CSV table of C-alpha atoms and ligand atoms in Angstrom, one decimal:
chain,number,residue,atom,x,y,z
E,612,MET,CA,157.8,109.2,154.5
E,613,THR,CA,156.1,105.8,154.3
E,614,ALA,CA,154.2,104.2,157.1
E,615,ALA,CA,157.0,101.6,157.3
E,616,THR,CA,159.6,104.3,158.2
E,617,PRO,CA,160.8,103.5,161.7
E,618,PRO,CA,161.0,106.1,164.4
E,619,MET,CA,164.4,107.6,164.9
E,620,ILE,CA,164.6,106.2,168.4
E,621,LYS,CA,162.6,103.4,169.8
E,622,ALA,CA,163.0,101.8,173.2
E,623,ALA,CA,161.0,98.7,174.0
E,624,ALA,CA,160.7,97.1,177.5
E,625,VAL,CA,164.0,98.6,178.6
E,626,ASN,CA,165.2,97.7,182.1
E,627,LYS,CA,168.4,98.9,183.7
E,628,PHE,CA,169.8,98.3,187.2
E,629,PHE,CA,172.6,99.8,189.1
E,630,GLY,CA,173.2,96.9,191.6
E,631,ASP,CA,169.8,96.6,193.4
E,632,LEU,CA,168.6,100.0,192.1
E,633,HIS,CA,166.1,99.6,189.3
E,634,VAL,CA,166.8,102.8,187.4
E,635,LEU,CA,164.9,102.2,184.1
E,636,LYS,CA,161.6,100.3,184.6
E,637,ASP,CA,160.2,98.8,181.5
E,638,ILE,CA,160.7,101.9,179.4
E,639,ASN,CA,158.7,102.1,176.1
E,640,MET,CA,159.2,105.2,174.1
E,641,GLU,CA,159.7,106.6,170.6
E,642,VAL,CA,161.1,109.7,169.1
E,643,PRO,CA,159.7,110.1,165.6
E,644,ARG,CA,161.8,111.6,162.9
E,645,GLY,CA,161.8,115.4,162.8
E,646,GLN,CA,160.2,115.7,166.2
E,647,VAL,CA,161.4,117.2,169.5
E,648,VAL,CA,160.6,115.1,172.6
E,649,VAL,CA,161.3,116.7,175.9
E,650,VAL,CA,161.9,114.6,179.0
E,651,LEU,CA,160.9,116.1,182.3
E,652,GLY,CA,161.2,114.7,185.8
E,653,PRO,CA,162.7,115.1,189.2
E,654,SER,CA,166.4,114.5,189.9
E,655,GLY,CA,167.2,110.8,190.1
E,656,SER,CA,164.3,109.7,188.0
E,657,GLY,CA,166.5,108.1,185.3
E,658,LYS,CA,166.6,110.8,182.6
E,659,SER,CA,170.4,110.8,182.1
E,660,THR,CA,170.6,107.0,182.3
E,661,LEU,CA,168.0,106.8,179.5
E,662,CYS,CA,170.0,109.3,177.3
E,663,ARG,CA,173.2,107.4,178.0
E,664,ALA,CA,171.6,104.1,177.2
E,665,ILE,CA,170.5,105.4,173.8
E,666,ASN,CA,174.1,105.8,172.6
E,667,ARG,CA,175.2,102.9,174.6
E,668,LEU,CA,177.3,104.8,177.1
E,669,GLU,CA,175.4,102.6,179.6
E,670,PRO,CA,174.5,99.0,178.8
E,671,ILE,CA,170.9,97.9,179.5
E,672,ASP,CA,169.9,94.7,181.3
E,673,SER,CA,166.9,93.8,179.2
E,674,GLY,CA,164.8,95.2,176.4
E,675,ASP,CA,165.6,96.7,173.0
E,676,ILE,CA,166.8,100.1,171.8
E,677,GLU,CA,166.8,100.9,168.1
E,678,VAL,CA,168.2,104.0,166.4
E,679,ASP,CA,167.0,104.6,162.9
E,680,GLY,CA,165.6,101.1,162.8
E,681,GLN,CA,168.8,99.4,163.8
E,682,PRO,CA,169.5,97.7,167.1
E,683,LEU,CA,172.3,99.2,169.1
E,684,PRO,CA,175.7,97.6,168.2
E,685,ALA,CA,177.7,96.3,171.2
E,686,GLU,CA,181.2,97.4,170.1
E,687,GLY,CA,183.6,98.1,167.3
E,688,LYS,CA,183.1,100.2,164.2
E,689,ALA,CA,179.4,99.8,164.4
E,690,LEU,CA,179.3,101.4,167.8
E,691,ALA,CA,181.6,104.2,166.7
E,692,ALA,CA,179.1,104.8,163.8
E,693,LEU,CA,176.2,104.9,166.2
E,694,ARG,CA,177.9,107.4,168.4
E,695,ALA,CA,178.5,109.6,165.3
E,696,ASP,CA,174.9,109.3,164.4
E,697,VAL,CA,173.6,110.2,167.8
E,698,GLY,CA,174.9,113.7,168.8
E,699,MET,CA,175.1,114.3,172.5
E,700,VAL,CA,175.3,117.6,174.5
E,701,PHE,CA,175.7,117.4,178.2
E,702,GLN,CA,175.3,119.8,181.1
E,703,GLN,CA,179.1,120.1,181.3
E,704,PHE,CA,180.3,121.3,177.9
E,705,ASN,CA,183.1,118.7,177.6
E,706,LEU,CA,185.1,120.6,175.1
E,707,PHE,CA,188.8,119.7,174.7
E,708,ALA,CA,190.4,122.4,176.8
E,709,HIS,CA,193.7,122.5,174.9
E,710,LYS,CA,192.2,122.8,171.4
E,711,THR,CA,190.7,125.9,169.8
E,712,ILE,CA,187.0,126.0,169.2
E,713,LEU,CA,187.6,125.4,165.5
E,714,ASP,CA,189.7,122.4,166.3
E,715,ASN,CA,187.1,121.1,168.7
E,716,VAL,CA,184.6,121.2,165.9
E,717,THR,CA,186.8,119.7,163.1
E,718,LEU,CA,188.4,116.9,165.1
E,719,GLY,CA,185.5,114.3,165.0
E,720,PRO,CA,184.7,114.7,161.3
E,721,VAL,CA,188.4,114.3,160.3
E,722,LYS,CA,189.0,111.4,162.6
E,723,VAL,CA,185.7,109.5,162.5
E,724,ARG,CA,184.0,110.6,159.3
E,725,LYS,CA,187.3,110.8,157.3
E,726,VAL,CA,186.5,114.3,156.0
E,727,SER,CA,189.5,116.3,154.7
E,728,GLY,CA,190.8,119.1,157.0
E,729,GLU,CA,189.8,121.8,154.6
E,730,GLU,CA,186.3,120.5,154.2
E,731,ALA,CA,186.0,120.0,157.9
E,732,ARG,CA,187.0,123.6,158.5
E,733,THR,CA,184.6,125.0,156.0
E,734,THR,CA,181.7,123.0,157.6
E,735,ALA,CA,182.9,124.0,161.0
E,736,MET,CA,182.8,127.7,160.2
E,737,GLU,CA,179.3,127.3,158.8
E,738,LEU,CA,178.2,125.6,162.0
E,739,LEU,CA,179.9,128.2,164.2
E,740,GLU,CA,177.9,130.8,162.2
E,741,ARG,CA,174.7,128.8,162.8
E,742,VAL,CA,175.3,128.9,166.5
E,743,GLY,CA,176.5,132.5,166.4
E,744,ILE,CA,180.1,132.3,167.5
E,745,THR,CA,182.3,132.6,164.3
E,746,ASN,CA,184.4,135.2,166.1
E,747,GLN,CA,185.4,132.7,168.8
E,748,ALA,CA,186.8,130.1,166.3
E,749,GLU,CA,190.5,130.6,167.2
E,750,LYS,CA,189.9,130.9,171.0
E,751,TYR,CA,190.2,128.2,173.6
E,752,PRO,CA,187.2,127.0,175.5
E,753,ALA,CA,188.2,128.8,178.8
E,754,GLN,CA,188.2,132.1,176.9
E,755,LEU,CA,184.5,131.7,176.1
E,756,SER,CA,181.4,132.3,178.3
E,757,GLY,CA,179.5,129.3,179.4
E,758,GLY,CA,176.7,130.0,176.8
E,759,GLN,CA,179.3,130.3,174.0
E,760,GLN,CA,181.0,127.1,175.1
E,761,GLN,CA,177.7,125.2,175.1
E,762,ARG,CA,176.9,126.6,171.6
E,763,ALA,CA,180.4,125.4,170.5
E,764,ALA,CA,179.6,121.9,172.0
E,765,ILE,CA,176.4,121.9,169.9
E,766,ALA,CA,178.3,122.9,166.8
E,767,ARG,CA,180.8,120.1,167.5
E,768,ALA,CA,178.0,117.5,167.8
E,769,LEU,CA,176.4,118.8,164.6
E,770,ALA,CA,179.7,118.6,162.7
E,771,MET,CA,179.3,114.8,162.8
E,772,GLN,CA,176.1,115.1,160.8
E,773,PRO,CA,174.1,113.3,163.4
E,774,LYS,CA,170.7,111.8,162.7
E,775,VAL,CA,169.4,112.8,166.1
E,776,MET,CA,170.6,115.0,168.9
E,777,LEU,CA,170.3,114.2,172.6
E,778,PHE,CA,170.5,117.0,175.1
E,779,ASP,CA,170.9,116.2,178.8
E,780,GLU,CA,170.2,119.4,180.8
E,781,PRO,CA,172.2,121.6,178.4
E,782,THR,CA,171.4,124.8,180.2
E,783,SER,CA,171.6,123.6,183.8
E,784,ALA,CA,175.2,124.6,184.4
E,785,LEU,CA,174.8,128.1,182.8
E,786,ASP,CA,174.4,131.5,184.4
E,787,PRO,CA,170.8,132.6,184.0
E,788,GLU,CA,171.6,135.3,181.4
E,789,MET,CA,173.1,132.7,179.1
E,790,VAL,CA,170.3,130.2,179.1
E,791,GLN,CA,168.2,131.8,176.4
E,792,GLU,CA,171.0,131.9,173.8
E,793,VAL,CA,171.4,128.2,174.1
E,794,LEU,CA,167.7,127.5,174.0
E,795,ASP,CA,167.4,129.8,170.9
E,796,THR,CA,170.1,127.7,169.2
E,797,MET,CA,168.2,124.6,170.0
E,798,THR,CA,164.9,126.1,168.9
E,799,GLY,CA,166.6,126.9,165.6
E,800,LEU,CA,167.7,123.3,165.2
E,801,ALA,CA,164.2,122.1,165.9
E,802,LYS,CA,162.8,124.4,163.3
E,803,ASP,CA,165.3,123.1,160.8
E,804,GLY,CA,163.8,119.6,161.4
E,805,MET,CA,166.4,118.0,163.6
E,806,THR,CA,165.2,115.1,165.6
E,807,MET,CA,165.9,115.8,169.3
E,808,LEU,CA,165.5,114.2,172.7
E,809,VAL,CA,165.9,117.0,175.3
E,810,VAL,CA,166.1,116.5,179.0
E,811,THR,CA,165.5,120.0,180.5
E,812,HIS,CA,163.9,121.9,183.3
E,813,GLU,CA,163.2,124.8,181.0
E,814,MET,CA,159.4,124.7,180.9
E,815,GLY,CA,159.2,127.5,178.3
E,816,PHE,CA,161.2,125.5,175.9
E,817,ALA,CA,159.1,122.4,176.6
E,818,ARG,CA,155.9,124.3,175.9
E,819,LYS,CA,157.1,126.0,172.7
E,820,ALA,CA,159.5,123.5,171.1
E,821,ALA,CA,158.3,120.0,172.1
E,822,HIS,CA,156.0,117.9,170.0
E,823,ARG,CA,155.7,115.6,173.0
E,824,VAL,CA,156.6,115.7,176.6
E,825,MET,CA,157.6,112.6,178.6
E,826,PHE,CA,157.5,112.8,182.3
E,827,MET,CA,159.7,110.4,184.2
E,828,SER,CA,159.6,109.6,187.9
E,829,ASP,CA,161.4,106.8,189.8
E,830,GLY,CA,162.6,105.0,186.6
E,831,GLU,CA,159.2,105.0,184.8
E,832,ILE,CA,157.7,107.1,182.1
E,833,VAL,CA,154.6,108.2,183.9
E,834,GLU,CA,153.1,110.4,181.2
E,835,ASP,CA,153.7,110.8,177.5
E,836,SER,CA,151.6,113.6,176.0
E,837,THR,CA,151.5,116.8,174.1
E,838,PRO,CA,152.9,119.8,176.0
E,839,SER,CA,149.5,121.5,176.2
E,840,GLU,CA,148.0,118.3,177.7
E,841,PHE,CA,150.8,117.9,180.1
E,842,PHE,CA,151.0,121.5,181.3
E,843,THR,CA,147.2,122.1,181.5
E,844,ALA,CA,146.0,118.7,182.6
E,845,PRO,CA,148.6,116.4,183.9
E,846,LYS,CA,147.0,113.0,184.7
E,847,SER,CA,149.2,111.6,187.5
E,848,ASP,CA,149.6,112.8,191.0
E,849,ARG,CA,153.4,112.6,190.5
E,850,ALA,CA,153.3,115.0,187.5
E,851,LYS,CA,151.0,117.4,189.4
E,852,ASP,CA,153.3,117.4,192.3
E,853,PHE,CA,156.4,118.0,190.1
E,854,LEU,CA,154.6,120.9,188.2
E,855,GLY,CA,153.5,122.3,191.5
E,856,LYS,CA,157.1,122.5,192.7
E,857,ILE,CA,158.6,124.1,189.6
E,858,LEU,CA,155.9,126.4,188.1
V,2078,LIG,P1,168.4,111.9,186.5
V,2078,LIG,O1,169.2,112.2,185.3
V,2078,LIG,O2,166.9,111.9,186.2
V,2078,LIG,O3,168.7,112.9,187.6
V,2078,LIG,P2,170.0,109.5,186.6
V,2078,LIG,O4,169.7,108.8,185.4
V,2078,LIG,O5,171.3,110.3,186.6
V,2078,LIG,O6,168.7,110.5,187.0
V,2078,LIG,O7,170.0,108.6,187.9
V,2078,LIG,C1,169.0,107.7,188.1
V,2078,LIG,C2,169.4,106.9,189.4
V,2078,LIG,O8,170.5,106.1,189.1
V,2078,LIG,C3,169.7,107.8,190.6
V,2078,LIG,O9,169.2,107.1,191.7
V,2078,LIG,C4,171.2,107.7,190.5
V,2078,LIG,O10,171.8,108.0,191.8
V,2078,LIG,C5,171.5,106.4,190.0
V,2078,LIG,N1,172.8,106.3,189.3
V,2078,LIG,C6,173.1,107.0,188.2
V,2078,LIG,N2,174.3,106.6,187.7
V,2078,LIG,C7,174.7,105.6,188.5
V,2078,LIG,C8,175.9,104.8,188.5
V,2078,LIG,N3,176.9,105.0,187.6
V,2078,LIG,N4,176.1,103.9,189.5
V,2078,LIG,C9,175.1,103.8,190.5
V,2078,LIG,N5,174.0,104.5,190.5
V,2078,LIG,C10,173.8,105.4,189.5
V,2079,LIG,MG1,170.5,113.8,184.9
């Protein structure tokens, strides 16, 4: 990698309003290639809006966002290509209820990436193995546990061969006993070198898997530091207050 290689995600002076509400306030951040950046912060601080802005599910009012050195396209084929490059996993698994797990995973590659059905199935089975649910391939989402559904959602995102994965509270809707299997899947991805931006309240994951931790509060990135700095010596009162409530 040369010094000129751009970060995978770069946001510069990004502002976003919902009416009078200033939800993203002059956000400057980067996710370097191959790194895991965890976003922490109280509810309503703008974490989901930031994720949605990065794959242009939300337009921004000012500033610039680049993915892999390219400004976000506004529409058309370029936008579809961006969405394919930026895998997204939400709190709600968002699988297609009337399709099998295998079909859920093959649909995007066949439609958007123009991969053959056979090749898509082969890749999908490899991905289902990677997330540990090959034996669920022919089932429908409702027949799986929450943890299995979320792992299927991760496999579905990976099937598009994304350059970066965004996770927005991927374990928040899960029963406690299923949280770890999803975090383990994510840790595996990180170890394989996937670039990831992860919004989570799982502090164990943040400590172990994150290269950097960003703390958001009230639309601002208040801290951007290593996990050990953040957890042992948070600088701001807002971060201290947040950690005091959750640890
Ligand atoms: P977080 O993910 O950190 O909980 P969000 O990004 O979801 O925060 O929300 C940030 C703020 O923007 C909150 O005050 C929320 O109520 C508001 N908000 C989010 N989405 C919308 C929307 N579509 N319309 C109006 N306000 C919104
Ligand atoms: Mg959110």
